[in-house]
Short mmCIF file of C-alpha atoms in Angstrom, two decimals:
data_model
loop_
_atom_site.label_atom_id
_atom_site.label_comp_id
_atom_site.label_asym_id
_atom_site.label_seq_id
_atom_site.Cartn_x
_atom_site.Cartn_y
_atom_site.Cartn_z
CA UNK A 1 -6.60 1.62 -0.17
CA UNK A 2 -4.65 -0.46 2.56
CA UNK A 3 -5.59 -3.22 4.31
CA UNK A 4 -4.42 -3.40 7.93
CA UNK A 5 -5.19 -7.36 9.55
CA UNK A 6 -4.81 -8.40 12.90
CA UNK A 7 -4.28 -11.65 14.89
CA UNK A 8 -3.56 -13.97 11.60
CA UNK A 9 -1.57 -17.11 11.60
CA UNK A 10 -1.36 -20.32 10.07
CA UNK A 11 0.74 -23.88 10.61
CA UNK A 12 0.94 -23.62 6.58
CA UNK A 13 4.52 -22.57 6.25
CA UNK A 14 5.64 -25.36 8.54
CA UNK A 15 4.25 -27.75 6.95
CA UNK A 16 5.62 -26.57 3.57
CA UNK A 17 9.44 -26.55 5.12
CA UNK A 18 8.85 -30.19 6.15
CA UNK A 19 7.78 -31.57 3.33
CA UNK A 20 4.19 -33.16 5.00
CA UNK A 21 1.47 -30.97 3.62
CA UNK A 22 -2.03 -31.59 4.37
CA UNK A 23 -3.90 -34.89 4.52
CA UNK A 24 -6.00 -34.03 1.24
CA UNK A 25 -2.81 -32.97 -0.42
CA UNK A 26 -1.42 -36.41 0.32
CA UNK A 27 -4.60 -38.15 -0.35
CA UNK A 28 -5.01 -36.23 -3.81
CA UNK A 29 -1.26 -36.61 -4.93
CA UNK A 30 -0.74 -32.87 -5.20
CA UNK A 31 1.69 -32.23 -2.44
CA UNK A 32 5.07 -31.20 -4.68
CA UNK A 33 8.45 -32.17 -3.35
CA UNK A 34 9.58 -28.54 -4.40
CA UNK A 35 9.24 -27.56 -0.60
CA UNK A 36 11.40 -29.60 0.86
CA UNK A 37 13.89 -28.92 -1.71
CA UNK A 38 13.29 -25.15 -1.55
CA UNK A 39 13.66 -25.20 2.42
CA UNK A 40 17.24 -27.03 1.87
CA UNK A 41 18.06 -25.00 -0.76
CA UNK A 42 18.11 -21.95 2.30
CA UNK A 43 19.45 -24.13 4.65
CA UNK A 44 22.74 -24.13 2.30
CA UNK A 45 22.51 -20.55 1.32
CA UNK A 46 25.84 -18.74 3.52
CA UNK A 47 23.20 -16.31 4.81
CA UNK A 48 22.91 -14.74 8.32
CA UNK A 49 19.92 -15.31 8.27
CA UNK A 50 20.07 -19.20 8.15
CA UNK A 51 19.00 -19.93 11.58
CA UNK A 52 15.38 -18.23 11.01
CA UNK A 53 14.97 -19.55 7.45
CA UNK A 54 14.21 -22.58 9.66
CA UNK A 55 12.17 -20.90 11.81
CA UNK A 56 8.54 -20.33 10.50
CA UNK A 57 6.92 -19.95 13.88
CA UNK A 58 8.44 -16.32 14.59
CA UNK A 59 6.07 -13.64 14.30
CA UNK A 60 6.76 -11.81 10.87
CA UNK A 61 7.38 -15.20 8.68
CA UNK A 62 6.18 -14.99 5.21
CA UNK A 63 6.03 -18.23 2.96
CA UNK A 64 4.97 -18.06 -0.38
CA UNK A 65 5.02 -21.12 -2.91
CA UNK A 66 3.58 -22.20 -6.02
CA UNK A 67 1.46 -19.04 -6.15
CA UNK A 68 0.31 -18.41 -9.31
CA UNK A 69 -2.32 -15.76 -10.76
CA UNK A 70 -3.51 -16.16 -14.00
CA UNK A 71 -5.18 -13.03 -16.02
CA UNK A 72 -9.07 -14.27 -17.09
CA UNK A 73 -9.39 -12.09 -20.17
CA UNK A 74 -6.39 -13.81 -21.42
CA UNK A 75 -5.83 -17.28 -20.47
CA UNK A 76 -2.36 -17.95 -21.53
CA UNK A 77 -1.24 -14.95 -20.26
CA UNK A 78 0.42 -15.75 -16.42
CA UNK A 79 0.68 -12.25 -14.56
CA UNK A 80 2.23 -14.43 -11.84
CA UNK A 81 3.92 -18.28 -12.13
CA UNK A 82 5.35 -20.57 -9.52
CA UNK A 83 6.64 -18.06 -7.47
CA UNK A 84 8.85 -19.28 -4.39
CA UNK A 85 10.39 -17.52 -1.60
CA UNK A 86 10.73 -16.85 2.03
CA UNK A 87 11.08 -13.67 4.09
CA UNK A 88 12.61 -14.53 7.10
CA UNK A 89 10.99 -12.64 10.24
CA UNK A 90 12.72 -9.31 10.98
CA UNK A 91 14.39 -9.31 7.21
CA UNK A 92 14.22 -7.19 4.20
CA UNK A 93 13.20 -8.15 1.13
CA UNK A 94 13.48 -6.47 -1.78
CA UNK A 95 11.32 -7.21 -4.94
CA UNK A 96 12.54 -5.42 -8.10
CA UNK A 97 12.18 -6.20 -11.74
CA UNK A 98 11.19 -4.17 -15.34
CA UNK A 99 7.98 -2.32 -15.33
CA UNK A 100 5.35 -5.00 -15.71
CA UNK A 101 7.03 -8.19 -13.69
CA UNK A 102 4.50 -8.79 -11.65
CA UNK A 103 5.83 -7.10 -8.35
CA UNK A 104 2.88 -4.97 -7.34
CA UNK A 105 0.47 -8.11 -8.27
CA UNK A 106 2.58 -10.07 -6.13
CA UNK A 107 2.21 -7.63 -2.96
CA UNK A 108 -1.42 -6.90 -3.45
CA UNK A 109 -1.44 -10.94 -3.65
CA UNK A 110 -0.18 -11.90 -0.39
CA UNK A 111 -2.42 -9.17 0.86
CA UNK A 112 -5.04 -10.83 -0.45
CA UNK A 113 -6.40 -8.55 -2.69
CA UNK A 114 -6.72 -11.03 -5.77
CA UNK A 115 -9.35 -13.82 -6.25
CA UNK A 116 -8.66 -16.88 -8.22
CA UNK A 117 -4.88 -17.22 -6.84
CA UNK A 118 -3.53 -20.97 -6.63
CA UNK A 119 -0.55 -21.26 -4.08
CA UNK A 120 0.16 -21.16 -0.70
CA UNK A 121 0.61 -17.95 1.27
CA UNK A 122 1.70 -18.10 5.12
CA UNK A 123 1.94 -14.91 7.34
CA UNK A 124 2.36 -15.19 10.35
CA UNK A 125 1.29 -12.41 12.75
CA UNK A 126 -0.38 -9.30 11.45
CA UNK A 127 0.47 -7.64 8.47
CA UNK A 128 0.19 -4.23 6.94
CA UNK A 129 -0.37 -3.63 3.38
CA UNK A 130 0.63 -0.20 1.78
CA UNK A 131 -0.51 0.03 -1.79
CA UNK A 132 1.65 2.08 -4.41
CA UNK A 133 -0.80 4.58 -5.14
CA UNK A 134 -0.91 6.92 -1.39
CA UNK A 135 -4.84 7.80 -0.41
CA UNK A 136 -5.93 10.41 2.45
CA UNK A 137 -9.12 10.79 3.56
CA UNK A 138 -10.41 14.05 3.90
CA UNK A 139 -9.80 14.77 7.47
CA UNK A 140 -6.89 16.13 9.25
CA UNK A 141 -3.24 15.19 8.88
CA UNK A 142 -3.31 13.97 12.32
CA UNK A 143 -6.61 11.58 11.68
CA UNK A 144 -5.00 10.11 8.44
CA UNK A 145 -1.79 9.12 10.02
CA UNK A 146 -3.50 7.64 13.17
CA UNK A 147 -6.14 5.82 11.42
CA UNK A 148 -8.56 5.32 14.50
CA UNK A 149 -5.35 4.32 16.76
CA UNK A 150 -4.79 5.77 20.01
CA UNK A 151 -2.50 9.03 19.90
CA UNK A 152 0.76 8.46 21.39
CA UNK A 153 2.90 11.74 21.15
CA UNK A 154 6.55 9.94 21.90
CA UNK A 155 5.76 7.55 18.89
CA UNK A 156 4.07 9.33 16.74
CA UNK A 157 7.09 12.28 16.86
CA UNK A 158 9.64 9.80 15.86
CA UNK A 159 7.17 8.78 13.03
CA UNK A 160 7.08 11.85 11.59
CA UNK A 161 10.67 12.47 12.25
CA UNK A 162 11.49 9.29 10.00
CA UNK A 163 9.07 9.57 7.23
CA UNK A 164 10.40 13.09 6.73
CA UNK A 165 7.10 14.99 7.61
CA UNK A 166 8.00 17.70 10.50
CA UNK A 167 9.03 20.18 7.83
CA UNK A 168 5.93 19.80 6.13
CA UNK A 169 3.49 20.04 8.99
CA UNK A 170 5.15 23.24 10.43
CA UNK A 171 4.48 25.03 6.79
CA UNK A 172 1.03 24.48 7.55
CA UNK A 173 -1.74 26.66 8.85
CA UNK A 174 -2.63 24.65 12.14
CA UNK A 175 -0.09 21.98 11.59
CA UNK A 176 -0.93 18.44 11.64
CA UNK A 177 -4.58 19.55 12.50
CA UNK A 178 -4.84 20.74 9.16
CA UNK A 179 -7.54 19.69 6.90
CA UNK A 180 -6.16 17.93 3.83
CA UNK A 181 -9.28 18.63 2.01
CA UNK A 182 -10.67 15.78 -0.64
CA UNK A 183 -8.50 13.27 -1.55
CA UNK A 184 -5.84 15.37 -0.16
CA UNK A 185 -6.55 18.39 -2.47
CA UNK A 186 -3.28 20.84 -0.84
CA UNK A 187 -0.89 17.91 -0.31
CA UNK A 188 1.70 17.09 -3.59
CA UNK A 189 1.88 13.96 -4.08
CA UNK A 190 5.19 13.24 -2.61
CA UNK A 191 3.56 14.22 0.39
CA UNK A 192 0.44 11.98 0.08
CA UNK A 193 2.88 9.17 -0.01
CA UNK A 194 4.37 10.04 3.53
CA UNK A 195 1.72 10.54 4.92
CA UNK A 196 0.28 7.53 3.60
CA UNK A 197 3.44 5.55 4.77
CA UNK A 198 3.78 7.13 8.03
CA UNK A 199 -0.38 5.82 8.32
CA UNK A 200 1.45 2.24 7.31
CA UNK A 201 4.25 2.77 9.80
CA UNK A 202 2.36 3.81 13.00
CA UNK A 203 0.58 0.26 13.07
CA UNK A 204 2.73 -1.65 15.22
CA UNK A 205 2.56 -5.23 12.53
CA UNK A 206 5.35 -8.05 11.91
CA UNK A 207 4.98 -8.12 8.34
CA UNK A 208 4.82 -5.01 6.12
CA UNK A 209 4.52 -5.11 2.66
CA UNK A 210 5.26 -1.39 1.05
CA UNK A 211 4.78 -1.37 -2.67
CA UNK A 212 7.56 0.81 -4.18
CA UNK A 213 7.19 3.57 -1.05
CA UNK A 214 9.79 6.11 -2.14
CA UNK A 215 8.85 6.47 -5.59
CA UNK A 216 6.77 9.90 -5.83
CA UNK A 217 9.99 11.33 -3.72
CA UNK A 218 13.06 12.90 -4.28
CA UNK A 219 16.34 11.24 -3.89
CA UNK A 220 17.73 13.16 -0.98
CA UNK A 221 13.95 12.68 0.82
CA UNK A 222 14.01 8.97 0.17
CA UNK A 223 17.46 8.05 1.35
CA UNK A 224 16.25 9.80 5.07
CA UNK A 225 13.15 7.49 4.74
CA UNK A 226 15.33 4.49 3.79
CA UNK A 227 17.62 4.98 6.57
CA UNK A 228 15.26 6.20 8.99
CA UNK A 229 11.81 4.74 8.93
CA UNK A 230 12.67 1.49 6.69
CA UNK A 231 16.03 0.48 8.13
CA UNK A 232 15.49 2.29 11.59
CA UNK A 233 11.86 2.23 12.66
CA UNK A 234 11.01 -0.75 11.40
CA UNK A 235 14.43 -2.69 11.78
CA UNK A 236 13.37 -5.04 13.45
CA UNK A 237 9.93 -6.01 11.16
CA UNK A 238 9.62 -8.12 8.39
CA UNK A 239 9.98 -5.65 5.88
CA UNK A 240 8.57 -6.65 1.82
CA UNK A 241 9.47 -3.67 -0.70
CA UNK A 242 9.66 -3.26 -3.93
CA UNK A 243 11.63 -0.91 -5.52
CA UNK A 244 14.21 -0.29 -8.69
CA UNK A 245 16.67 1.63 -6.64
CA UNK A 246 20.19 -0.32 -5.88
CA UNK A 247 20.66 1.42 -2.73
CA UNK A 248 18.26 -0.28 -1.61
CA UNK A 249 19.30 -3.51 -3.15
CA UNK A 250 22.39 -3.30 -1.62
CA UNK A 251 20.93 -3.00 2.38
CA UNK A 252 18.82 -6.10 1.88
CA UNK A 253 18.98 -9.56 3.24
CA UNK A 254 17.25 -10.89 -0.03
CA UNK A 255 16.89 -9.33 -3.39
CA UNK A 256 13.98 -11.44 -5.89
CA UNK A 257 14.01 -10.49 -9.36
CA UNK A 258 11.18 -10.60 -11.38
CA UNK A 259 10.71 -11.36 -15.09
CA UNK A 260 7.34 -11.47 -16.72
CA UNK A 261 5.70 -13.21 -13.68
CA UNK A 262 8.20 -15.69 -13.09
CA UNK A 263 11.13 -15.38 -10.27
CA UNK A 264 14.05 -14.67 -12.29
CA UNK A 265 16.85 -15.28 -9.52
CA UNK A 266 16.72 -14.56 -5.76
CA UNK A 267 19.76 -13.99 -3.45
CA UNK A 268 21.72 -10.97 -2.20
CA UNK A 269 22.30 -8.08 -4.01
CA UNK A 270 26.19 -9.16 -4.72
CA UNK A 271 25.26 -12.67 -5.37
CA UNK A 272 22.75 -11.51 -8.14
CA UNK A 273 25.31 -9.08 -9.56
CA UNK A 274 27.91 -11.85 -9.71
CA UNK A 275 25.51 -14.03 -11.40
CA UNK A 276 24.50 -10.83 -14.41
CA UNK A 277 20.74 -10.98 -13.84
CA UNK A 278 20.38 -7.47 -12.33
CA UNK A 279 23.00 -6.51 -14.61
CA UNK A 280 20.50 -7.60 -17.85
CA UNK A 281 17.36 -6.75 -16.05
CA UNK A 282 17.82 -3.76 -13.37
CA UNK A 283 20.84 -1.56 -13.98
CA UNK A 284 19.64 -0.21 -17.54
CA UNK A 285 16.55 0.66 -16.10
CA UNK A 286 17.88 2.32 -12.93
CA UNK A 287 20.96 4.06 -14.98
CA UNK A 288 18.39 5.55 -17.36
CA UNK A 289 16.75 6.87 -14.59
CA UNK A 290 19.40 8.64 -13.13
CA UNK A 291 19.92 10.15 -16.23
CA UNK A 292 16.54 11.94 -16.66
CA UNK A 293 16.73 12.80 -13.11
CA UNK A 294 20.59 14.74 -14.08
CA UNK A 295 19.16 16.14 -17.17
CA UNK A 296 15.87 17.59 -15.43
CA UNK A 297 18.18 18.82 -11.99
CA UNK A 298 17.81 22.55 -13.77
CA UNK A 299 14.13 22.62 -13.67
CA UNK A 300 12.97 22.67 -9.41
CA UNK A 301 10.53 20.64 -8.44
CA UNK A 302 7.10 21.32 -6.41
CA UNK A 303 8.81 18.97 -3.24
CA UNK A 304 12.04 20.85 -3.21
CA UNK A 305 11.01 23.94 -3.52
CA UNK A 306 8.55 22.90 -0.19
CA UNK A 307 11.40 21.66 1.37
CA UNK A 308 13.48 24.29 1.14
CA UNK A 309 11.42 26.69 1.94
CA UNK A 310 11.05 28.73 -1.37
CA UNK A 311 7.55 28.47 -0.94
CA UNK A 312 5.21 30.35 1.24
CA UNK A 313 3.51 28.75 3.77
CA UNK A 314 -0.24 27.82 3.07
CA UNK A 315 -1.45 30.40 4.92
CA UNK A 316 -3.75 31.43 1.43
CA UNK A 317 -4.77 28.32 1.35
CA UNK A 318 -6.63 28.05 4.81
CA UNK A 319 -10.72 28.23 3.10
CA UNK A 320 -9.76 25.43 0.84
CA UNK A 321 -9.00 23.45 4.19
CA UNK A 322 -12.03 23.66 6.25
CA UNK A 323 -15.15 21.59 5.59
CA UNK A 324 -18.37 23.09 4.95
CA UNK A 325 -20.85 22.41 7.04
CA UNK A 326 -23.68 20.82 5.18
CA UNK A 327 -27.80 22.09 5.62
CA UNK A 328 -29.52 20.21 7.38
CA UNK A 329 -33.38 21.03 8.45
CA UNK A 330 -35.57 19.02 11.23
CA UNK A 331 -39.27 18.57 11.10
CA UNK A 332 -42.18 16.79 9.21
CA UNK A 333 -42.76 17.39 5.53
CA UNK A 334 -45.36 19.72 4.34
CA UNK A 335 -48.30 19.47 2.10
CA UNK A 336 -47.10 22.12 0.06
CA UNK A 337 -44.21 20.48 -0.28
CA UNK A 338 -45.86 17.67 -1.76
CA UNK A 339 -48.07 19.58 -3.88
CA UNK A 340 -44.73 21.50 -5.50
CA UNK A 341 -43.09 18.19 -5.78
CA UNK A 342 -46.03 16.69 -8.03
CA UNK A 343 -46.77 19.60 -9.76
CA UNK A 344 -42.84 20.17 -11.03
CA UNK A 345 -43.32 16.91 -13.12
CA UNK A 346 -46.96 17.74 -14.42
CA UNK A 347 -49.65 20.39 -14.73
CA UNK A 348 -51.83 21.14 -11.84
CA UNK A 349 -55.07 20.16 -14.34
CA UNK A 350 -53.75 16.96 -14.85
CA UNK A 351 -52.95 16.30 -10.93
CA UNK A 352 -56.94 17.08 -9.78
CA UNK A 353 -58.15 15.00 -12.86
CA UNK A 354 -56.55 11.80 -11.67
CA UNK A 355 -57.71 12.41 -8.08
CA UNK A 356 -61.15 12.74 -9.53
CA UNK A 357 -60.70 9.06 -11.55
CA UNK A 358 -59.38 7.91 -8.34
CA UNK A 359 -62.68 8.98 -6.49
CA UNK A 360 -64.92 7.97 -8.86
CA UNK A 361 -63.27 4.44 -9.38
CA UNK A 362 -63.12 3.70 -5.62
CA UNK A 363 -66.66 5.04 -5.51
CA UNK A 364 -68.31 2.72 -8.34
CA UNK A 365 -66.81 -0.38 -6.03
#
């Protein structure tokens, strides 16, 4: 599901930056010097972002530190450990790693989503949180994108537009006032993901944490959400995504690598490169990607074929769309209706017999 929360802040990240934690952290002994060190450490960075690194106050800041999440069936097993970074407000940060890392714990972390999670987190603002696996509802198109917000035809157009969704609505019976159905029966599942991004996208948050968005999509389909809806749309937001792709890499003002819970490096994409860890780490898995996705290029897809136009509108399709109307009847209950509910479990004998113990119990009394 996704979690949308309003109106959140917290001093937390400040005081992490400078070093002074809170007064039972420096009454305990716990406060770690590791803050101070880690905001300096930014501070140096050649970034141009430097000037907000410094900044926690602006709407969109995310602080994480020390967080760690520890898995209870196994207790030596660390999903997550001493994890450190910061997203600057309006940046875009990129979390990437091999299958396993940690990255979609991390997201569904910050979101809050996991209990028994030592750290600190620090959003500031409101945040959206957009899960890997895409839900609908089953309601319209329209209703899942707006989510109980107010329509706003300007904005919600250029929503569409970016997450790459106009196509699909005009291939529909009544448009975007078609009924998805349960779970989203007639929508593929690249098309569950848009729709459950463009849902994401239409809350207007400063922090938005998309766990690997572009995944169920084709190349050419994610590159026009990249550009459009990530980069363009939401340009100006504090953007958190993970994802294997180095396009992506390569557009962001932070990449963090992950490596069996831990943060493996963190930088941008050409530092990281320089240094080999997304050469040991992320190119083999990307390049073997791109492989299967050359080898398979002879066999068409479900989403291309819909995008092109090869297949026929969903005009057959219209009865699985519309939702039965349940039976409903208003009234008092019946005697009979007793009577056949008692006597479906036992035989009618049996029934007067224990009203007649009944009636001669109550009468001996």
């Amino acid at each position: 599901y996704e979690i949308v929360s309003r109106d959140w802040s917290s001093d937390v990240c400040s005081s992490d930056l400078q070093g002074r934690g809170t007064a039972e952290e420096r009454k305990s002994g716990k406060l770690q010097n590791d803050s101070t060190s880690m905001s300096q450490s930014h501070v140096s960075d050649e970034n141009p972002l430097t000037d907000q690194w410094i900044n926690p106050s602006k709407p969109g800041t995310l602080c994480v530190s020390h967080l760690t999440y520890k898995e209870m069936a196994r207790k030596d097993a660390f999903i997550l450990q001493d994890v450190e970074f910061i997203a600057a407000s309006g940046s875009l940060t990129i979390v990437t790693g091999p299958v396993g890392s940690g990255k979609s714990t991390l997201l569904s972390a910050i979101a809050g989503e996991m209990s028994d999670v030592s750290g600190t987190i620090s959003r500031q603002g409101t945040f959206v949180y957009a899960p890997q696996i895409a839900w609908v509802f089953s309601g319209t198109l329209r209703e899942n994108i707006l989510f109980g917000e107010s329509y706003h035809e300007p904005r919600y157009t250029r929503i569409i537009e970016a997450c790459a969704l106009t196509e699909d609505f005009q291939r529909f019976p009544n448009g975007d006032q078609t009924v998805v159905g349960e779970r989203g029966a007639v929508l593929s599942g690249g098309q569950r993901a848009r729709v459950s991004l463009a849902r994401a996208v239409y809350v207007d948050a400063d922090l938005y944490l998309l766990d690997d968005p572009l995944s169920a999509v084709d190349f050419k389909v994610g590159r026009h959400i990249f550009e459009k809806c990530i980069k363009g749309l939401l340009g100006e937001k504090t953007r958190l995504l993970t994802s294997h792709q180095e396009q992506h890499m390569k557009d962001a003002d932070q990449v963090i690598v992950l490596h069996k819970g831990r943060v493996l490096g963190k930088g941008t994409f050409a530092e990281l490169q320089g240094k080999g860890i997304l050469n040991t780490t992320i190119d083999p898995l990307y390049k073997n990607a791109l492989t299967v996705n050359k080898s398979n290029n002879i066999v068409t897809t479900r989403e291309d074929e819909e995008r092109r136009g090869d297949l026929k509108p969903l005009r057959n399709k219209h009865n699985e769309l519309e939702i039965s109307v349940e039976d409903r009847a208003i009234g008092t209950v019946s005697s009979k209706l007793y009577w056949d509910y008692f006597r479906s479990g036992i035989h009618s004998l049996l029934i007067i017999g224990m009203i007649f113990l009944c009636l001669i119990s109550q009468g001996e009394h």
